[in-house]
Coordinates of C-alpha atoms in Angstrom, one line a residue:
X580 CA -75.2 4.4 8.6
X581 CA -77.7 3.3 5.2
X582 CA -80.6 0.8 7.1
X583 CA -81.0 -1.2 4.3
X584 CA -78.5 -2.3 1.3
X585 CA -79.1 -4.4 -2.0
X586 CA -76.6 -6.1 -4.0
X587 CA -77.2 -7.4 -7.7
X588 CA -74.9 -9.9 -9.0
X589 CA -75.0 -11.0 -12.7
X590 CA -73.0 -13.3 -15.0
X591 CA -73.0 -16.5 -16.7
X592 CA -72.9 -20.2 -15.3
X593 CA -70.3 -21.7 -13.3
X594 CA -69.2 -17.8 -12.1
X595 CA -69.2 -18.4 -8.8
X596 CA -72.0 -16.1 -7.9
X597 CA -73.3 -18.6 -5.8
X598 CA -70.5 -19.6 -3.5
X599 CA -69.4 -16.0 -3.6
X600 CA -73.3 -14.3 -2.9
X601 CA -74.0 -16.9 0.1
X602 CA -70.5 -15.7 2.1
X603 CA -71.0 -12.1 1.2
X604 CA -74.7 -12.5 2.7
X605 CA -72.8 -14.2 6.1
X606 CA -70.0 -11.9 6.7
X607 CA -72.5 -8.9 6.0
X608 CA -75.3 -10.6 8.0
X609 CA -78.0 -10.2 4.8
X610 CA -80.1 -12.6 3.5
X611 CA -78.8 -14.6 0.3
X612 CA -81.8 -15.3 -2.5
X613 CA -80.8 -17.7 -5.1
X614 CA -82.9 -16.4 -8.2
X615 CA -81.0 -19.7 -10.1
X616 CA -82.1 -22.0 -7.3
X617 CA -85.6 -21.0 -8.3
X618 CA -86.0 -21.7 -11.6
X619 CA -83.7 -24.7 -10.9
X620 CA -86.9 -25.6 -8.8
X621 CA -89.4 -24.8 -12.0
X622 CA -86.9 -26.8 -14.0
X623 CA -87.1 -29.6 -11.5
X624 CA -90.7 -29.6 -11.0
X625 CA -91.2 -29.6 -15.4
X626 CA -89.2 -32.2 -16.0
X627 CA -90.3 -34.6 -13.0
X628 CA -93.7 -33.8 -14.5
X629 CA -92.5 -34.5 -18.2
X630 CA -93.6 -31.6 -19.0
X631 CA -93.1 -30.1 -22.6
X632 CA -92.1 -26.1 -22.6
X633 CA -95.1 -25.7 -25.1
X634 CA -97.3 -26.7 -22.5
X635 CA -98.4 -23.2 -21.5
X636 CA -101.7 -23.6 -20.3
X637 CA -100.4 -26.8 -18.1
X638 CA -97.3 -24.8 -17.3
X639 CA -99.4 -21.3 -16.0
X640 CA -101.5 -23.6 -13.7
X641 CA -98.4 -25.2 -12.0
X642 CA -96.9 -22.1 -11.5
X643 CA -99.9 -21.3 -9.6
X644 CA -99.8 -24.1 -7.6
X645 CA -96.3 -23.3 -6.7
X646 CA -93.8 -22.6 -4.2
X647 CA -90.9 -21.6 -3.5
X648 CA -89.1 -20.6 -0.4
X649 CA -85.3 -20.6 1.1
X650 CA -84.8 -22.1 5.0
X651 CA -81.5 -22.4 6.8
X652 CA -79.7 -22.6 3.4
X653 CA -82.0 -25.1 1.5
X654 CA -84.7 -24.8 -1.4
X655 CA -87.6 -25.5 -0.7
X656 CA -90.0 -26.5 -3.3
X657 CA -93.8 -27.0 -1.8
X658 CA -92.3 -28.1 0.9
X659 CA -89.9 -30.0 -0.1
X660 CA -86.1 -29.9 0.5
X661 CA -84.9 -30.3 -3.0
X662 CA -81.0 -28.3 -2.5
X663 CA -79.0 -31.2 -4.2
X664 CA -81.7 -32.8 -6.4
X665 CA -81.6 -29.1 -8.8
X666 CA -77.8 -29.4 -8.8
X667 CA -77.6 -31.7 -11.9
X668 CA -76.7 -31.3 -15.2
X669 CA -79.9 -32.3 -16.8
X670 CA -81.9 -29.7 -14.4
X671 CA -79.2 -26.9 -14.9
X672 CA -80.1 -27.2 -18.9
X673 CA -84.1 -27.7 -17.7
X674 CA -83.2 -24.1 -15.6
X675 CA -81.8 -22.6 -18.9
X676 CA -84.7 -22.9 -21.1
X677 CA -87.7 -22.7 -18.5
X678 CA -85.7 -19.0 -17.9
X679 CA -86.3 -18.1 -21.2
X680 CA -90.4 -18.5 -20.5
X681 CA -92.1 -14.7 -19.9
X682 CA -94.3 -16.5 -17.3
X683 CA -91.7 -18.1 -15.4
X684 CA -89.8 -15.3 -15.2
X685 CA -92.7 -13.2 -14.8
X686 CA -94.0 -15.3 -11.4
X687 CA -90.4 -15.3 -10.2
X688 CA -89.5 -11.7 -10.8
X689 CA -92.5 -10.5 -8.7
X690 CA -91.1 -12.7 -5.4
X691 CA -87.5 -11.5 -5.6
X692 CA -88.9 -7.7 -6.1
X693 CA -90.9 -7.8 -3.0
X694 CA -87.9 -9.5 -0.9
X695 CA -85.7 -6.5 -2.4
X696 CA -88.7 -4.0 -0.9
X697 CA -88.4 -5.7 2.6
X698 CA -85.4 -6.2 3.3
X699 CA -81.3 -6.1 2.8
X700 CA -80.6 -8.5 0.5
X701 CA -77.6 -9.9 -2.2
X702 CA -79.3 -11.3 -5.2
X703 CA -77.5 -13.2 -8.5
X704 CA -78.4 -14.4 -11.6
X705 CA -78.5 -13.4 -15.1
X706 CA -80.8 -10.0 -15.6
X707 CA -81.0 -9.1 -11.6
X708 CA -79.1 -5.8 -12.0
X709 CA -81.2 -4.4 -14.6
X710 CA -84.8 -5.8 -14.5
X711 CA -85.3 -7.4 -11.2
X712 CA -83.1 -4.7 -8.9
X713 CA -82.0 -1.9 -11.3
X714 CA -82.4 0.7 -8.1
X715 CA -79.6 -1.7 -6.0
X716 CA -76.9 -0.1 -4.5
X717 CA -74.5 -2.5 -5.3
X718 CA -74.3 -4.1 -9.0
X719 CA -71.8 -6.7 -10.5
X720 CA -71.0 -8.8 -13.3
X721 CA -69.5 -11.7 -12.1
X722 CA -67.6 -13.3 -14.9
X723 CA -64.3 -15.6 -15.6
X724 CA -63.2 -18.0 -18.8
X725 CA -65.2 -20.8 -20.1
X726 CA -62.9 -23.2 -19.4
X727 CA -62.1 -21.9 -15.6
X728 CA -65.7 -22.2 -15.0
X729 CA -65.5 -26.0 -16.4
X730 CA -62.4 -27.1 -14.4
X731 CA -64.2 -25.4 -11.5
X732 CA -67.5 -27.4 -12.1
X733 CA -65.6 -30.4 -13.1
X734 CA -64.0 -30.4 -9.7
X735 CA -66.9 -30.2 -7.7
X736 CA -69.0 -32.6 -8.6
X737 CA -66.0 -35.3 -8.9
X738 CA -65.7 -33.9 -5.4
X739 CA -69.2 -35.4 -5.0
X740 CA -68.6 -38.6 -5.7
X741 CA -69.7 -38.0 -9.9
X742 CA -67.8 -38.9 -13.2
X743 CA -67.4 -36.5 -15.6
X744 CA -65.7 -35.8 -18.7
X745 CA -64.2 -32.4 -18.9
X746 CA -65.2 -31.5 -22.4
X747 CA -69.0 -32.6 -22.3
X748 CA -69.0 -30.0 -18.9
X749 CA -67.3 -27.2 -20.9
X750 CA -69.4 -27.9 -24.4
X751 CA -72.5 -27.6 -22.2
X752 CA -71.4 -24.6 -20.1
X753 CA -70.1 -23.2 -23.7
X754 CA -74.0 -23.7 -25.3
X755 CA -75.6 -22.7 -21.6
X756 CA -74.0 -19.3 -22.4
X757 CA -75.4 -19.4 -26.1
X758 CA -79.0 -20.1 -24.9
X759 CA -78.1 -17.5 -21.8
X760 CA -76.7 -14.7 -24.2
X761 CA -79.5 -15.5 -27.4
X762 CA -82.8 -15.7 -25.5
X763 CA -85.5 -13.9 -27.1
X764 CA -86.1 -12.7 -23.0
X765 CA -83.8 -10.7 -20.9
X766 CA -80.8 -12.2 -22.5
X767 CA -77.4 -12.3 -20.1
X768 CA -75.7 -9.0 -21.0
X769 CA -73.7 -6.7 -18.5
X770 CA -76.0 -3.9 -17.5
X771 CA -74.1 -0.6 -17.8
X772 CA -74.3 0.8 -14.6
X773 CA -72.7 -2.8 -13.3
X774 CA -69.1 -3.3 -12.7
X775 CA -67.6 -6.6 -14.1
X776 CA -65.4 -8.1 -11.7
X777 CA -63.3 -11.1 -13.6
X778 CA -62.9 -14.1 -11.3
X779 CA -60.7 -16.4 -13.8
X780 CA -57.4 -15.5 -11.3
X781 CA -59.3 -14.4 -8.3
X782 CA -59.8 -16.7 -4.9
X783 CA -62.8 -16.7 -3.3
X784 CA -62.1 -15.0 -0.8
X785 CA -61.0 -12.3 -2.6
X786 CA -64.0 -11.8 -4.2
X787 CA -65.7 -11.9 -1.1
X788 CA -63.2 -9.4 0.6
X789 CA -63.6 -7.1 -2.7
X790 CA -67.6 -7.1 -2.1
X791 CA -67.8 -6.5 1.0
X792 CA -65.7 -3.5 1.9
X793 CA -67.7 -2.0 -1.4
X794 CA -70.5 -2.7 0.4
X795 CA -69.6 -1.4 4.1
X796 CA -68.6 1.6 2.3
X797 CA -71.9 2.2 0.6
X798 CA -73.5 1.5 4.1
X799 CA -71.4 4.0 6.0

């Protein structure tokens, strides 16, 4: 049996990448690396400091002093749990913006690749298949229609007791799609060797089951 397996998942915001990756990790008994949460953590730190994207010297100093970790399902930024604070629409947009900065991506990619060298992992994001884990055993591009992704996000926010407007959520998703696919540094796209999974009409369990079955076959 193969001792180590790396699963890379790319795709647009709201496609269910994190939910599915976490479930696959639990099912297979491997570690989940939430790359999106890492960028959100940077976005949160920049926002809390009122730091502009153009402040490159200050940003580099901030990155040098920043630590991000994952523990028991929580996101730890500089020793503090920020799991809930990084999931707001404001931080979502900040994460998209800061992810286009080369110095931010360089630091986080180094951390992500180190994890991939050391153990079996599943990792999701927007350039995992081509940049972070180009030699991953399994690669997927998980997507869904913008309307379906907005419906899921709206339901998630309502369940948390927040007042949301579907049209605004949809507009935010479409704007983020545009920003992610048109950025100068590693824009969002499907890797040539990645298998596309359109989850618009699929349940979470169906997607998880499919990926797990492929992973078990690859490890056999």
